[in-house]
Amino acid sequence: MLTILLFDLLSWFLGQAILTRVNELFVNIMNSGLFLLVFRIGLLFLSLLRSGESQHIADESCSVQILVPGLKGEPGEKGEKGEPGRLGKVGPVGQPGPTGEKGQKGAMGHPGKVGPAGLKGNKGDTGDLGPKGENGDPGLPCECGPLRKVIGEMDILVTQLTNELNFIKNAVAGVREVENKIYLLVKEEKRYTDAHEYCRDRGGLLIMPKDEATNSLIASYISEAGLSRVFIGVNDLEEEGQFVFTDGSPLQTFNKWRTGEPNNAYDEEDCAEMVSSGGWNDVTCHITMYFVCEFDKDAP
């Protein structure tokens, strides 16, 4: 129906436009003297136009169908499950969850790269003397008894001269003096008992610092010589824990033990050393180091 109404309205507007145009032509024709001829042609055109519109409206009205909705049908069966839908957008990051329980210890990793070589360590202590070796094969017989005796005496003399020469070298290198004592720093590494005998064979003893002044003098002596420690005449070889000077006098009025000393580490530290700061440590007697001898000025 709406289509028919729209078509009629369009036709009416078209007819109005045609009539307006025809009227303009009529006025022109009247002015030109052709009025009668144009009038007849216009009537014929209008009759044809009206006849076409009536036929068109009749045809359209015959083809109109009225559609009326039917009754609501029964619900159909449930359809099959559809395909999964597309994934939705990623949601915002959630809050961190609570810390889980500590896991088991993992397997050991691959070994790392070898690190750089460390600094060269200090020279270690001299080890104990090894067992005596087996006797060698007997030599060829020789009638040289007198010669051997002379050679042996010469070896002894050379050894004595060498020791004295070293002693003179040390003395020339510098000594320290006080009112009634002379102190000599011996730059030969020896064990404690060997150092003690070295000083005694020359009329002296291992240094016995029995007061602060003497201790400070010896500390500056070894520090100026560029040394870090020396043997001093203090030990507890006769009775464990009872340290005495090498002349047998006890340490009653003076000592300079460092903090935690003496500690008798490994149950074998029975001798004593002085470090360049003046402090004392108990050490094992079989290690070797430099030492200081003391001599009385009035000794013969």
mmCIF file with all atom_site columns, N, CA, C and O in Angstrom, residues 71-78:
data_model
loop_
_atom_site.group_PDB
_atom_site.id
_atom_site.type_symbol
_atom_site.label_atom_id
_atom_site.label_alt_id
_atom_site.label_comp_id
_atom_site.label_asym_id
_atom_site.label_entity_id
_atom_site.label_seq_id
_atom_site.pdbx_PDB_ins_code
_atom_site.Cartn_x
_atom_site.Cartn_y
_atom_site.Cartn_z
_atom_site.occupancy
_atom_site.B_iso_or_equiv
_atom_site.pdbx_formal_charge
_atom_site.auth_seq_id
_atom_site.auth_comp_id
_atom_site.auth_asym_id
_atom_site.auth_atom_id
_atom_site.pdbx_PDB_model_num
ATOM 1  N N  . LEU A 1 71 ? 0.203  -18.068 14.073 1.00 0.00 ? 71 LEU A N  1
ATOM 2  C CA . LEU A 1 71 ? 0.309  -18.360 15.499 1.00 0.00 ? 71 LEU A CA 1
ATOM 3  C C  . LEU A 1 71 ? 1.737  -18.790 15.839 1.00 0.00 ? 71 LEU A C  1
ATOM 4  O O  . LEU A 1 71 ? 2.460  -19.311 14.994 1.00 0.00 ? 71 LEU A O  1
ATOM 5  N N  . LYS A 1 72 ? 2.121  -18.578 17.078 1.00 0.00 ? 72 LYS A N  1
ATOM 6  C CA . LYS A 1 72 ? 3.446  -18.975 17.568 1.00 0.00 ? 72 LYS A CA 1
ATOM 7  C C  . LYS A 1 72 ? 3.566  -20.480 17.577 1.00 0.00 ? 72 LYS A C  1
ATOM 8  O O  . LYS A 1 72 ? 2.685  -21.197 18.077 1.00 0.00 ? 72 LYS A O  1
ATOM 9  N N  . GLY A 1 73 ? 4.637  -21.013 16.977 1.00 0.00 ? 73 GLY A N  1
ATOM 10 C CA . GLY A 1 73 ? 4.835  -22.456 16.903 1.00 0.00 ? 73 GLY A CA 1
ATOM 11 C C  . GLY A 1 73 ? 5.370  -23.045 18.196 1.00 0.00 ? 73 GLY A C  1
ATOM 12 O O  . GLY A 1 73 ? 5.683  -22.359 19.160 1.00 0.00 ? 73 GLY A O  1
ATOM 13 N N  . GLU A 1 74 ? 5.484  -24.400 18.189 1.00 0.00 ? 74 GLU A N  1
ATOM 14 C CA . GLU A 1 74 ? 6.024  -25.108 19.340 1.00 0.00 ? 74 GLU A CA 1
ATOM 15 C C  . GLU A 1 74 ? 7.541  -24.912 19.418 1.00 0.00 ? 74 GLU A C  1
ATOM 16 O O  . GLU A 1 74 ? 8.200  -24.756 18.398 1.00 0.00 ? 74 GLU A O  1
ATOM 17 N N  . PRO A 1 75 ? 8.098  -24.923 20.663 1.00 0.00 ? 75 PRO A N  1
ATOM 18 C CA . PRO A 1 75 ? 9.562  -24.808 20.784 1.00 0.00 ? 75 PRO A CA 1
ATOM 19 C C  . PRO A 1 75 ? 10.276 -25.952 20.073 1.00 0.00 ? 75 PRO A C  1
ATOM 20 O O  . PRO A 1 75 ? 9.833  -27.113 20.161 1.00 0.00 ? 75 PRO A O  1
ATOM 21 N N  . GLY A 1 76 ? 11.314 -25.646 19.340 1.00 0.00 ? 76 GLY A N  1
ATOM 22 C CA . GLY A 1 76 ? 12.067 -26.674 18.647 1.00 0.00 ? 76 GLY A CA 1
ATOM 23 C C  . GLY A 1 76 ? 13.003 -27.422 19.599 1.00 0.00 ? 76 GLY A C  1
ATOM 24 O O  . GLY A 1 76 ? 13.153 -27.081 20.770 1.00 0.00 ? 76 GLY A O  1
ATOM 25 N N  . GLU A 1 77 ? 13.600 -28.519 19.058 1.00 0.00 ? 77 GLU A N  1
ATOM 26 C CA . GLU A 1 77 ? 14.540 -29.297 19.853 1.00 0.00 ? 77 GLU A CA 1
ATOM 27 C C  . GLU A 1 77 ? 15.828 -28.489 20.103 1.00 0.00 ? 77 GLU A C  1
ATOM 28 O O  . GLU A 1 77 ? 16.177 -27.603 19.321 1.00 0.00 ? 77 GLU A O  1
ATOM 29 N N  . LYS A 1 78 ? 16.494 -28.844 21.181 1.00 0.00 ? 78 LYS A N  1
ATOM 30 C CA . LYS A 1 78 ? 17.742 -28.182 21.523 1.00 0.00 ? 78 LYS A CA 1
ATOM 31 C C  . LYS A 1 78 ? 18.814 -28.472 20.475 1.00 0.00 ? 78 LYS A C  1
ATOM 32 O O  . LYS A 1 78 ? 19.019 -29.617 20.092 1.00 0.00 ? 78 LYS A O  1
#
